[in-house]
PDB file of C-alpha atoms and ligand atoms in Angstrom:
ATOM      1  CA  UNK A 280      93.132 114.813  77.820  1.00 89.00           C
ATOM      2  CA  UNK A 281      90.876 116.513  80.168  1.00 97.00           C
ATOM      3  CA  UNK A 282      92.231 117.066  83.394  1.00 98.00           C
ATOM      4  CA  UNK A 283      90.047 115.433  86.155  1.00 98.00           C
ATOM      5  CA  UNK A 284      90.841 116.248  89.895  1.00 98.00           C
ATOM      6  CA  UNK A 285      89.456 114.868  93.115  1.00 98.00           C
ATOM      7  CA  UNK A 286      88.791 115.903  96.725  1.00 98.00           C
ATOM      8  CA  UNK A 287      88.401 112.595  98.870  1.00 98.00           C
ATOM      9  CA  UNK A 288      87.406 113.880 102.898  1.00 97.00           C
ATOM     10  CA  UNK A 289      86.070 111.900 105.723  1.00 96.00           C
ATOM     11  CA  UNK A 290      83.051 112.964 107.135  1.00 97.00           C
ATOM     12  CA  UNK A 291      84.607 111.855 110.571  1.00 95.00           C
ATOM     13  CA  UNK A 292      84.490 115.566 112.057  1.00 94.00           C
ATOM     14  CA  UNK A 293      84.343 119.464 110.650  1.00 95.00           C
ATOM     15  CA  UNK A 294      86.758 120.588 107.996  1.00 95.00           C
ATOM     16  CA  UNK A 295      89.575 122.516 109.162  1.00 92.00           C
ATOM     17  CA  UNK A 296      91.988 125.397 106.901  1.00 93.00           C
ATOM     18  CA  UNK A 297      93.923 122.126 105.879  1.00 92.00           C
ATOM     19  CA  UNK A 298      91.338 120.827 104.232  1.00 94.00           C
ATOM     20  CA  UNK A 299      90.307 123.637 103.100  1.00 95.00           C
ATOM     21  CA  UNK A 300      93.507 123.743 101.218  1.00 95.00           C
ATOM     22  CA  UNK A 301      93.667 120.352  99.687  1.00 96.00           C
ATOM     23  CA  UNK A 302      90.107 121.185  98.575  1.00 97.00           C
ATOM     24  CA  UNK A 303      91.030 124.358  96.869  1.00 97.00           C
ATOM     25  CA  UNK A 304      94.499 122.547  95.167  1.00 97.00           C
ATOM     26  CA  UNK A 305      92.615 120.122  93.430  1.00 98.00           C
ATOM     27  CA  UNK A 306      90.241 122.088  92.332  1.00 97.00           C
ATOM     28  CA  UNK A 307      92.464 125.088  90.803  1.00 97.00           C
ATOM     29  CA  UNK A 308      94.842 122.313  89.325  1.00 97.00           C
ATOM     30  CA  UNK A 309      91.418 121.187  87.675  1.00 98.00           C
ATOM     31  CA  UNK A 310      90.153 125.040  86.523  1.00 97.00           C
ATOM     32  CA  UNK A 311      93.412 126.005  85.445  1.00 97.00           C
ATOM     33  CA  UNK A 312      93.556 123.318  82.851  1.00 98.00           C
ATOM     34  CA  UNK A 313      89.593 123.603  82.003  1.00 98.00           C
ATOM     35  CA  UNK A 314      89.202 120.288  83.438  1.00 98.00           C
ATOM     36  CA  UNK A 315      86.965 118.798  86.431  1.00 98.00           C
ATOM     37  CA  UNK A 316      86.820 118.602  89.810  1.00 98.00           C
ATOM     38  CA  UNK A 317      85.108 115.852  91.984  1.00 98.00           C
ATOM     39  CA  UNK A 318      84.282 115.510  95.385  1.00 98.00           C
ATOM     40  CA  UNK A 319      84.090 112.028  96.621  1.00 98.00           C
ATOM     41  CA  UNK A 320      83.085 111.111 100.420  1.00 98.00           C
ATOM     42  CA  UNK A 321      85.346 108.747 102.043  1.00 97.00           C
ATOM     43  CA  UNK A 322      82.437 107.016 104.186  1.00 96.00           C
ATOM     44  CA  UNK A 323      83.657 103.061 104.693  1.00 94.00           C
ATOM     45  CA  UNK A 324      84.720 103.365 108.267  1.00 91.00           C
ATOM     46  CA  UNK A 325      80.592 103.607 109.599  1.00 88.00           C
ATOM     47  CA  UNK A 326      82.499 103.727 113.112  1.00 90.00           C
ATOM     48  CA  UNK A 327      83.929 106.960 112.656  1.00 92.00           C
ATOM     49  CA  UNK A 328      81.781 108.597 109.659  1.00 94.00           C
ATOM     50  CA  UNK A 329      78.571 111.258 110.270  1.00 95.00           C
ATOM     51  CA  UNK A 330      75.913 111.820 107.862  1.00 94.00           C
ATOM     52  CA  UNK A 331      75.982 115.356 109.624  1.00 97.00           C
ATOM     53  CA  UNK A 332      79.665 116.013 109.021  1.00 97.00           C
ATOM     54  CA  UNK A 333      78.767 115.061 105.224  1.00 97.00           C
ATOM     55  CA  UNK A 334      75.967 117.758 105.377  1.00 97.00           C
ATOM     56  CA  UNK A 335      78.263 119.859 107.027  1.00 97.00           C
ATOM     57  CA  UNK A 336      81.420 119.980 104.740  1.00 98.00           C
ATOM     58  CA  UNK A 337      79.542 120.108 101.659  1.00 98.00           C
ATOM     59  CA  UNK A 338      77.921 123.105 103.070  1.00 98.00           C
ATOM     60  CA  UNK A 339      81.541 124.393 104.322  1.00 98.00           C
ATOM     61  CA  UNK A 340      83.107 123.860 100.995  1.00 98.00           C
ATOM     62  CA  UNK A 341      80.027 125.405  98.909  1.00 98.00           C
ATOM     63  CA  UNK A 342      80.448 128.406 101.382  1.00 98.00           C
ATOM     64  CA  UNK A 343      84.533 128.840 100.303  1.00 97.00           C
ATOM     65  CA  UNK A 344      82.832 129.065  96.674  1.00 97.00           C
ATOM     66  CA  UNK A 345      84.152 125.587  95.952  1.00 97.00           C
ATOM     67  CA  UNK A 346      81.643 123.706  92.998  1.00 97.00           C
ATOM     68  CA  UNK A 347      81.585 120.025  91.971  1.00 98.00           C
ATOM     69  CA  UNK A 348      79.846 117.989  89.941  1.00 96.00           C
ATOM     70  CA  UNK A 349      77.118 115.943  91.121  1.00 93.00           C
ATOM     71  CA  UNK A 350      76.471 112.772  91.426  1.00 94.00           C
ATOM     72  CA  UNK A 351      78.649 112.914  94.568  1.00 97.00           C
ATOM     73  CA  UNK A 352      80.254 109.434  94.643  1.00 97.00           C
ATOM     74  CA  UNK A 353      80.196 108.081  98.280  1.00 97.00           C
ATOM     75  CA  UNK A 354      82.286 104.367  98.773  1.00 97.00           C
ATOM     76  CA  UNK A 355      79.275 103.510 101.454  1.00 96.00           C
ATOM     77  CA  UNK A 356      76.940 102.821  98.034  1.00 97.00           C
ATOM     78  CA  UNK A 357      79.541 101.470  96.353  1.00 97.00           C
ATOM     79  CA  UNK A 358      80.828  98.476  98.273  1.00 96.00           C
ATOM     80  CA  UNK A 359      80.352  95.962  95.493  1.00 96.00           C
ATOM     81  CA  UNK A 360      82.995  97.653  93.142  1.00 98.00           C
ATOM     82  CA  UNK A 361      85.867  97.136  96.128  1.00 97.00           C
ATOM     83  CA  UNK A 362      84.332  93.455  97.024  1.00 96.00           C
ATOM     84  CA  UNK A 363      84.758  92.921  93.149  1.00 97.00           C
ATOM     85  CA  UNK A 364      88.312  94.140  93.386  1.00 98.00           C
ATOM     86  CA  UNK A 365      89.442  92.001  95.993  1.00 97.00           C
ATOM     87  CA  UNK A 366      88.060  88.935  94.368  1.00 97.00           C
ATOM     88  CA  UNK A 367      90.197  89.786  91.090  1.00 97.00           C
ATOM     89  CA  UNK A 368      93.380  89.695  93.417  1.00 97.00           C
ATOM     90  CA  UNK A 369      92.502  86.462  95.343  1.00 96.00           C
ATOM     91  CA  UNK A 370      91.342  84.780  92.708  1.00 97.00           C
ATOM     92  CA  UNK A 371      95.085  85.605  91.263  1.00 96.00           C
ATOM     93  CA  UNK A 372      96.749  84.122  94.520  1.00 96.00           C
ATOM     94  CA  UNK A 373      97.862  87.576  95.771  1.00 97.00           C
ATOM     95  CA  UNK A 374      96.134  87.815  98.475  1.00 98.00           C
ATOM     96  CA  UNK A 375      95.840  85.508 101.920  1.00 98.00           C
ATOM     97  CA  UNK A 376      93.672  85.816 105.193  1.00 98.00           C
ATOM     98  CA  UNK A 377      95.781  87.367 108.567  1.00 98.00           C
ATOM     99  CA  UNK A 378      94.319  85.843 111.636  1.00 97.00           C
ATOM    100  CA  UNK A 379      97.219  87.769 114.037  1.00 96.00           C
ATOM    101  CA  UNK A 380      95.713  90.104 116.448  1.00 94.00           C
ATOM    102  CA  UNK A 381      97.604  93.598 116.915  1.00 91.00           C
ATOM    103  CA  UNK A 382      98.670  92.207 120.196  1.00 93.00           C
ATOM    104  CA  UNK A 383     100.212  89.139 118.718  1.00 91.00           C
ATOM    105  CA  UNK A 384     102.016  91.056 116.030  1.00 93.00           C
ATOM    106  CA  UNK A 385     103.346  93.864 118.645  1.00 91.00           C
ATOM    107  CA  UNK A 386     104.311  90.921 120.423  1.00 91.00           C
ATOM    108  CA  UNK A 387     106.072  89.102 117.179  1.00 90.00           C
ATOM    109  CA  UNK A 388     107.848  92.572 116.168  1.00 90.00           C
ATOM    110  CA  UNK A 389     108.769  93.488 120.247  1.00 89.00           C
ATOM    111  CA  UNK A 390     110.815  89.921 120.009  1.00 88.00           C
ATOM    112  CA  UNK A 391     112.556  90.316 116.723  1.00 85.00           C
ATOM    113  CA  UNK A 392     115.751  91.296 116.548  1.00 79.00           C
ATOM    114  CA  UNK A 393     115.382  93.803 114.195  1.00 82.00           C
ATOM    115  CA  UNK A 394     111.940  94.671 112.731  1.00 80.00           C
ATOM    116  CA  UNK A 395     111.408  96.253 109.508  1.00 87.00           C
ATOM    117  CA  UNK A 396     109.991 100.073 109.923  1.00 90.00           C
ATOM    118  CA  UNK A 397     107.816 101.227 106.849  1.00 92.00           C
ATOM    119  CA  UNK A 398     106.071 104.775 106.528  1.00 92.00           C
ATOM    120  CA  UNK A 399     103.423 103.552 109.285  1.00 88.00           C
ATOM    121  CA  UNK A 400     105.709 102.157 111.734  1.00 89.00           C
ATOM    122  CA  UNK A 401     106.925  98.336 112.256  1.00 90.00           C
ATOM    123  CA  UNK A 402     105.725  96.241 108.866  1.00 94.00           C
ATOM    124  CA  UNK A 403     103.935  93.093 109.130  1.00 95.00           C
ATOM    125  CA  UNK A 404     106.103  89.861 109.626  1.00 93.00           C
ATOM    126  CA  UNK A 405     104.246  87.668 107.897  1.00 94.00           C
ATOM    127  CA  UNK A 406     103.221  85.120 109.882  1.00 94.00           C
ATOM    128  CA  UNK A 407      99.977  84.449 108.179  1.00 97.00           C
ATOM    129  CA  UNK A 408     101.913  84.138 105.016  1.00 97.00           C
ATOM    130  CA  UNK A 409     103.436  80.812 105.913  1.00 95.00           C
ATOM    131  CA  UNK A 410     100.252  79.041 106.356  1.00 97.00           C
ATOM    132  CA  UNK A 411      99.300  76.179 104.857  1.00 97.00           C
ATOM    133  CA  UNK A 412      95.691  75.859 103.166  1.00 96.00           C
ATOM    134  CA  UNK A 413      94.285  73.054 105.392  1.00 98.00           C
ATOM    135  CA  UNK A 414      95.577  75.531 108.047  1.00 98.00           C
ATOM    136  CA  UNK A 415      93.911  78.582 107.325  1.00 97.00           C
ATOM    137  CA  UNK A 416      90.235  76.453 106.126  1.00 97.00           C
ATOM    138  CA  UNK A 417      90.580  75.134 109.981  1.00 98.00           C
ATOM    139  CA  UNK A 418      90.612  78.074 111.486  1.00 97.00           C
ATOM    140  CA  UNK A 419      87.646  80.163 109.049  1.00 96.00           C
ATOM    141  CA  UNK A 420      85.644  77.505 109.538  1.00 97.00           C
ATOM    142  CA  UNK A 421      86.690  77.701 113.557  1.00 97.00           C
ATOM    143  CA  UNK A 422      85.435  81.399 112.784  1.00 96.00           C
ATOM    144  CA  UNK A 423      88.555  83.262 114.078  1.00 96.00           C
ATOM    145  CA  UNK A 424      88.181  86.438 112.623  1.00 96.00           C
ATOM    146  CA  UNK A 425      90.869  87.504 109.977  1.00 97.00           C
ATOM    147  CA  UNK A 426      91.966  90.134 107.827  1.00 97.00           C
ATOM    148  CA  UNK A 427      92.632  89.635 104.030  1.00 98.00           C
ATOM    149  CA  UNK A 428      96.373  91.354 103.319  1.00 98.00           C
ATOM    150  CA  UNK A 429      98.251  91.593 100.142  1.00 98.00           C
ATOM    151  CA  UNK A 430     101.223  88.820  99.355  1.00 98.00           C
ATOM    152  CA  UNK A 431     103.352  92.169  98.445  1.00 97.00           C
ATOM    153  CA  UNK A 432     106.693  89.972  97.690  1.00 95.00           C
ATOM    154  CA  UNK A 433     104.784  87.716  95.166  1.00 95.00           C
ATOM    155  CA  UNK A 434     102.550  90.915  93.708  1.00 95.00           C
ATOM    156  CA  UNK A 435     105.744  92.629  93.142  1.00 92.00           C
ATOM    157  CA  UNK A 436     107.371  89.442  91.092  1.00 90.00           C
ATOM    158  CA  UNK A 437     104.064  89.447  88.702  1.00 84.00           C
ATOM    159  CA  UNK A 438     103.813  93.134  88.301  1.00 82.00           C
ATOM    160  CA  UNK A 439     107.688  94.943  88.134  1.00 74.00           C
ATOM    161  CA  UNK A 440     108.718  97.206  87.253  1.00 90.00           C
ATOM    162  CA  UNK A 441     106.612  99.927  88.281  1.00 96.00           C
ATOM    163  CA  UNK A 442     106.707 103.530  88.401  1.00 98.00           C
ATOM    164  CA  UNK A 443     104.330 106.544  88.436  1.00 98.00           C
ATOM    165  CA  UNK A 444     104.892 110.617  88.276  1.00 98.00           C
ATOM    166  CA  UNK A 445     104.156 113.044  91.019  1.00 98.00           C
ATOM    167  CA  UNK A 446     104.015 116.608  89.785  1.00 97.00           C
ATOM    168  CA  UNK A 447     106.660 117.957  92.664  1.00 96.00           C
ATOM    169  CA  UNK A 448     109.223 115.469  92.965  1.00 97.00           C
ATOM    170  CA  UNK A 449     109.092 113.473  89.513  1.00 98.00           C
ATOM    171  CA  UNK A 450     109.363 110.158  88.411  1.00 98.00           C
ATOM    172  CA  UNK A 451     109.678 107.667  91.169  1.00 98.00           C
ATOM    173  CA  UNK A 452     109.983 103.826  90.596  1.00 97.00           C
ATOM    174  CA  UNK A 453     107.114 102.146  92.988  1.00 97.00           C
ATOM    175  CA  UNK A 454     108.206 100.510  96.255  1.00 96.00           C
ATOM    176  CA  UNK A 455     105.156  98.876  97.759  1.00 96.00           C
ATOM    177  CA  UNK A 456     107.259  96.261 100.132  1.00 95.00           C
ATOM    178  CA  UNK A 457     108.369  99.374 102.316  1.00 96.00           C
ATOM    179  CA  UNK A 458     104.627  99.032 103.553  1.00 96.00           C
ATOM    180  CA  UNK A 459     104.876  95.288 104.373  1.00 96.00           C
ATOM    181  CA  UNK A 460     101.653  92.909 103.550  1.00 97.00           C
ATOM    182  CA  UNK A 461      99.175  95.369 103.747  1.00 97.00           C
ATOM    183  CA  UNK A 462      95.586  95.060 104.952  1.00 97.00           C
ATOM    184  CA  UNK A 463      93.195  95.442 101.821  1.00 98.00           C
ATOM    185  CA  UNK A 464      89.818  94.580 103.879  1.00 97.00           C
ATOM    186  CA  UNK A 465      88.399  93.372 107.413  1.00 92.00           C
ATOM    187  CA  UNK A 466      85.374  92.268 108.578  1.00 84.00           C
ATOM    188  CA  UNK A 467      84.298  95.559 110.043  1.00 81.00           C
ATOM    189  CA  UNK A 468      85.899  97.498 107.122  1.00 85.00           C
ATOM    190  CA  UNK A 469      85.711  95.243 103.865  1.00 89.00           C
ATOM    191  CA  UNK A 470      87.786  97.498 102.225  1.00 95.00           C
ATOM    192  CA  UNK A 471      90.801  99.593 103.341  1.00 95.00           C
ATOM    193  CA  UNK A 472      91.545 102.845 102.310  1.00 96.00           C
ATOM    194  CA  UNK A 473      94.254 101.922  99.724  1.00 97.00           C
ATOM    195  CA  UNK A 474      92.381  99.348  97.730  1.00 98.00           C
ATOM    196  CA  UNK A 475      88.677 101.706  97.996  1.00 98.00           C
ATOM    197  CA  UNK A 476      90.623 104.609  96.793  1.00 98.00           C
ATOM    198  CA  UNK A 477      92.382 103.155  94.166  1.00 98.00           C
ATOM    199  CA  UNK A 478      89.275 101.539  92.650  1.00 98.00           C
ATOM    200  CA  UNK A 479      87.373 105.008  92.736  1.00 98.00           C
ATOM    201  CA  UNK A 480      90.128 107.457  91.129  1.00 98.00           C
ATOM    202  CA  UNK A 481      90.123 104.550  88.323  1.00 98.00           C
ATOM    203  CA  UNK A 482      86.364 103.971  88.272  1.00 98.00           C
ATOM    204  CA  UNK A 483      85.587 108.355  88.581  1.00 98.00           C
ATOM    205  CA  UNK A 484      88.520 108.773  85.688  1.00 98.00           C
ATOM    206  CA  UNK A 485      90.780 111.121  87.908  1.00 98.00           C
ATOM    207  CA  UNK A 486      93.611 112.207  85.920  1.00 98.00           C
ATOM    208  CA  UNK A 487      95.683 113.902  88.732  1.00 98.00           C
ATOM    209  CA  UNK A 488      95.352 112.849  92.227  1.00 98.00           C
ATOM    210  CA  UNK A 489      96.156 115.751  94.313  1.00 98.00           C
ATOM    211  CA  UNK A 490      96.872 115.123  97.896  1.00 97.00           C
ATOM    212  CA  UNK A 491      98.872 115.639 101.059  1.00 95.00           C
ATOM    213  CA  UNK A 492     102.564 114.902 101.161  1.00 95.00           C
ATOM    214  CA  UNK A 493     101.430 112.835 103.963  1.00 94.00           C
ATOM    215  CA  UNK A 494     100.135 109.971 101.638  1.00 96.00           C
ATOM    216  CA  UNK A 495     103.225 110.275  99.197  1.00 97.00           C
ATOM    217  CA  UNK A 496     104.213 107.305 100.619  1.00 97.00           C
ATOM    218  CA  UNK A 497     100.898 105.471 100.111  1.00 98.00           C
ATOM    219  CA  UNK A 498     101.143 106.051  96.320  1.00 98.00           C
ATOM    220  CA  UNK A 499     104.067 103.216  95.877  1.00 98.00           C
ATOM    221  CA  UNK A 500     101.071 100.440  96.865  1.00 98.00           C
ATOM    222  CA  UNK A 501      98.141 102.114  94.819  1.00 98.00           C
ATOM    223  CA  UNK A 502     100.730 101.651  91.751  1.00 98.00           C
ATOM    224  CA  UNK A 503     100.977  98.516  92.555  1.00 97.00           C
ATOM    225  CA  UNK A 504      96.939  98.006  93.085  1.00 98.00           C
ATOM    226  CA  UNK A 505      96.372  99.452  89.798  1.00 98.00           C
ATOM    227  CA  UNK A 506      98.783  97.298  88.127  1.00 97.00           C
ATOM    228  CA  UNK A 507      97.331  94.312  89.600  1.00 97.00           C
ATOM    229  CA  UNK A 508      94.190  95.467  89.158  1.00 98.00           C
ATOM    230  CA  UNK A 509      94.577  96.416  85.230  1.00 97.00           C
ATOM    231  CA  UNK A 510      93.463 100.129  86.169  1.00 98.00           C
ATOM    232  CA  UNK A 511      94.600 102.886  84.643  1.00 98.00           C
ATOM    233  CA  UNK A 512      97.945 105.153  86.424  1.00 98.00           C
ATOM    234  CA  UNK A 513      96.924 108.666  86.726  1.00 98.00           C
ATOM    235  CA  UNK A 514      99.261 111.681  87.557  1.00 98.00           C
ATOM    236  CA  UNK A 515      99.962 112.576  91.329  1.00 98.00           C
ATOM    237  CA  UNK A 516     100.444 115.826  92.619  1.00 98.00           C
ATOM    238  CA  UNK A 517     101.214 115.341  96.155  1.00 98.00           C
ATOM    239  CA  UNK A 518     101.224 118.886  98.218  1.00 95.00           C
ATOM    240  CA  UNK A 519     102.933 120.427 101.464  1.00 90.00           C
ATOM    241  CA  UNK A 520     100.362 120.305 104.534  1.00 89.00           C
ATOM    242  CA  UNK A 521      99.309 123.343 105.881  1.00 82.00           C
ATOM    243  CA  UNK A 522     100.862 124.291 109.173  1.00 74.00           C
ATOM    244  CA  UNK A 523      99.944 126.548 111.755  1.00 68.00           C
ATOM    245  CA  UNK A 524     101.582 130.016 113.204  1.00 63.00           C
ATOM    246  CA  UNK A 525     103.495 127.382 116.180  1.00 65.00           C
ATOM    247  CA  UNK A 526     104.714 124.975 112.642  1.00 65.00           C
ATOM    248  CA  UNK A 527     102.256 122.092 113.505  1.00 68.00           C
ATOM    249  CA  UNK A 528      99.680 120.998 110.809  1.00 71.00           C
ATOM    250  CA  UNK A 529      96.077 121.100 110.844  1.00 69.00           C
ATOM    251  CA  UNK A 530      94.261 118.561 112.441  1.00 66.00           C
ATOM    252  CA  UNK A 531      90.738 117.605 113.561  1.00 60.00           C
ATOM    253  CA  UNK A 532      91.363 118.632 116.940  1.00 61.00           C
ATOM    254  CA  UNK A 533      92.255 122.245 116.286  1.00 67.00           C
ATOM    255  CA  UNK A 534      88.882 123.475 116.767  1.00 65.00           C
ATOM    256  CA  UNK A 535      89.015 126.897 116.430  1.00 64.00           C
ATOM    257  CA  UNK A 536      90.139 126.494 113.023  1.00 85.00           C
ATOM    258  CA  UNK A 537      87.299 124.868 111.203  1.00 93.00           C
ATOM    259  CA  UNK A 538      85.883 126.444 108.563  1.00 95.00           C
ATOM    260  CA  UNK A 539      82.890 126.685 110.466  1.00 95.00           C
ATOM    261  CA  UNK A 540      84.299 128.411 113.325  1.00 94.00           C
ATOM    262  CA  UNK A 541      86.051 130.899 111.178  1.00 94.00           C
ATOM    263  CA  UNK A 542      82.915 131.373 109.539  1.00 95.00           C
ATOM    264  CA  UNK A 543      80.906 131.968 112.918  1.00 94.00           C
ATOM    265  CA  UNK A 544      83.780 134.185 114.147  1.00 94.00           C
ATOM    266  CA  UNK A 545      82.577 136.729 110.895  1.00 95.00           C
ATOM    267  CA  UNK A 546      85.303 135.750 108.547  1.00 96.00           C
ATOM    268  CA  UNK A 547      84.593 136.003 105.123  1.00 97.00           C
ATOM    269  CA  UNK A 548      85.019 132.817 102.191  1.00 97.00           C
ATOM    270  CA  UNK A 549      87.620 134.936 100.634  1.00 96.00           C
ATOM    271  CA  UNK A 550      89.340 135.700 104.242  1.00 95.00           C
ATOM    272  CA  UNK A 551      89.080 132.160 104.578  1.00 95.00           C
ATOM    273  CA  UNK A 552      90.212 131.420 101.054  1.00 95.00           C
ATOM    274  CA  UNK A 553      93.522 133.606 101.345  1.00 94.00           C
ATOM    275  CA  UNK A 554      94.369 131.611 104.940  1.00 91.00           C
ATOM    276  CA  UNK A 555      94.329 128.483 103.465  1.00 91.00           C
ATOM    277  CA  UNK A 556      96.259 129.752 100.260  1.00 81.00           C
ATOM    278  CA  UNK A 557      99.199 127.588  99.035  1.00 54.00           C
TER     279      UNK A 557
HETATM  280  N1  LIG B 616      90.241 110.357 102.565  1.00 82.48           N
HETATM  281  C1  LIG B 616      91.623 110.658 102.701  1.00 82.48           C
HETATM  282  C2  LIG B 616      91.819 111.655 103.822  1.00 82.48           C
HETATM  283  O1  LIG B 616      90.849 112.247 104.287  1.00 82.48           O
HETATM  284  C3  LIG B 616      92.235 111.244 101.449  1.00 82.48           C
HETATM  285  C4  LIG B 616      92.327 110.259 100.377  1.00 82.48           C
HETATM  286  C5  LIG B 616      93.169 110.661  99.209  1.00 82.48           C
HETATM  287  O2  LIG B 616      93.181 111.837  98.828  1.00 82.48           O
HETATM  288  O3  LIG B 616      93.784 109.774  98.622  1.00 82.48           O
HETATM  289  O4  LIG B 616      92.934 111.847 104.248  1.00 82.48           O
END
């Protein structure tokens, strides 16, 4: 089977040497096994994404001697495959509309005597969940704006056992409930990052997602998506995030360590290349 390996950015600001690495991972795990690597732009969020930071990384990445195939897939052109999606799992009953507002549920969780943590902090308690159909009609039609989440408990019952492979750490059975109910679209984002990216890998054929040990967690519900969804499972390779000299990771904010200020600075791609080696 060909090997077919991804790199997913935001264009929400410059690429930085962490990037650079995650770039350069998936695509050596692709031209070490003479398969292909994709670059797909994470665009949904219009609030936070730049047509010039697209320009810009493609240029950044092209300048590390990075090459991917073309069409690029972007998810802002592609909004009808996630829609799709999320029809599939309401039409299945897995899937009812959160009308909570973050202040109500901080307020819900503060009250609690003890309130479930999962990988990104305190998980949903459900409220919505307990709502009766004449209940949640009333207040769509009363126009209170909602969020559609996924009825993880119930998924679970349809779809277990689950499990999928990363690379590193092996075989790991999927546990989607440490995440709670999670959000899979809202009005100003109509679909979240773990139901758009799930669609695409399946929909672009990736064969090993390659990513930051950061989203390891993440993977448990996109098992659980796929299963739902009847996608294909592909391999995961999940890697260590680059740190800097003082142990902290890469991030947006570190300026001085995009690849475009590296490259102003007189650094060369293969200078750059060797920082951002793994
Ligand atoms: N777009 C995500 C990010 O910039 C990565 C998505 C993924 O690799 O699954 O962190």
């Amino acid at each position: 089977m060909t090997v077919v390996t991804r790199f997913a950015p935001s264009p929400t600001g410059l690429l930085h040497l962490g990037h650079a690495h995650a770039a350069l991972f998936a695509e050596r795990r692709a031209r070490e096994a003479g398969g292909r690597f994709l670059l797909r732009i994470e665009d949904i969020d219009r609030t936070r994404c730049r047509s010039t930071f697209e320009a810009a990384l493609s240029e950044d990445l092209a300048w590390l001697g990075l090459s991917w195939e073309t069409p690029v897939r972007r998810q802002s052109e592609h909004m009808d495959d996630y829609t799709r999606a999320l029809a599939r799992l309401e039409a299945g009953g897995l899937v009812y509309p959160c009308f909570c507002t973050r202040r109500a549920i901080a307020a819900e969780i503060a009250a609690a005597a003890a309130a479930p943590h999962g990988p990104d902090g305190p998980v949903y308690p459900g409220t919505c969940r307990a709502l009766t159909e004449a209940e949640r009609r009333a207040r769509i039609a009363a126009e209170i704006p909602y969020a559609l989440r996924l009825d993880v408990a119930r998924a679970s019952r349809w779809a277990e056992p689950l499990a999928w492979t990363d690379r590193e750490r092996g075989e790991q059975a999927a546990r989607p409930e440490i995440f709670g109910d999670v959000v899979l679209a809202r009005k100003e984002t109509p679909a979240s990052y773990h139901l758009a990216v799930t669609v695409d890998d399946a929909l672009q054929g990736v064969t090993l997602v390659t990513r930051g040990e950061d989203l390891f967690a993440a993977t448990h519900v996109h098992r659980l998506l796929q299963a739902l969804l009847g996608l294909p499972t592909p391999e995961y390779h999940h890697h260590r995030l680059l740190a800097g000299g003082d142990g902290r990771r890469f991030a947006k904010r570190d300026k001085s360590l995009t690849l475009r200020a590296l490259r102003e600075s007189g650094r060369a791609p293969a200078e750059v290349r060797a920082l951002a080696e793994f």
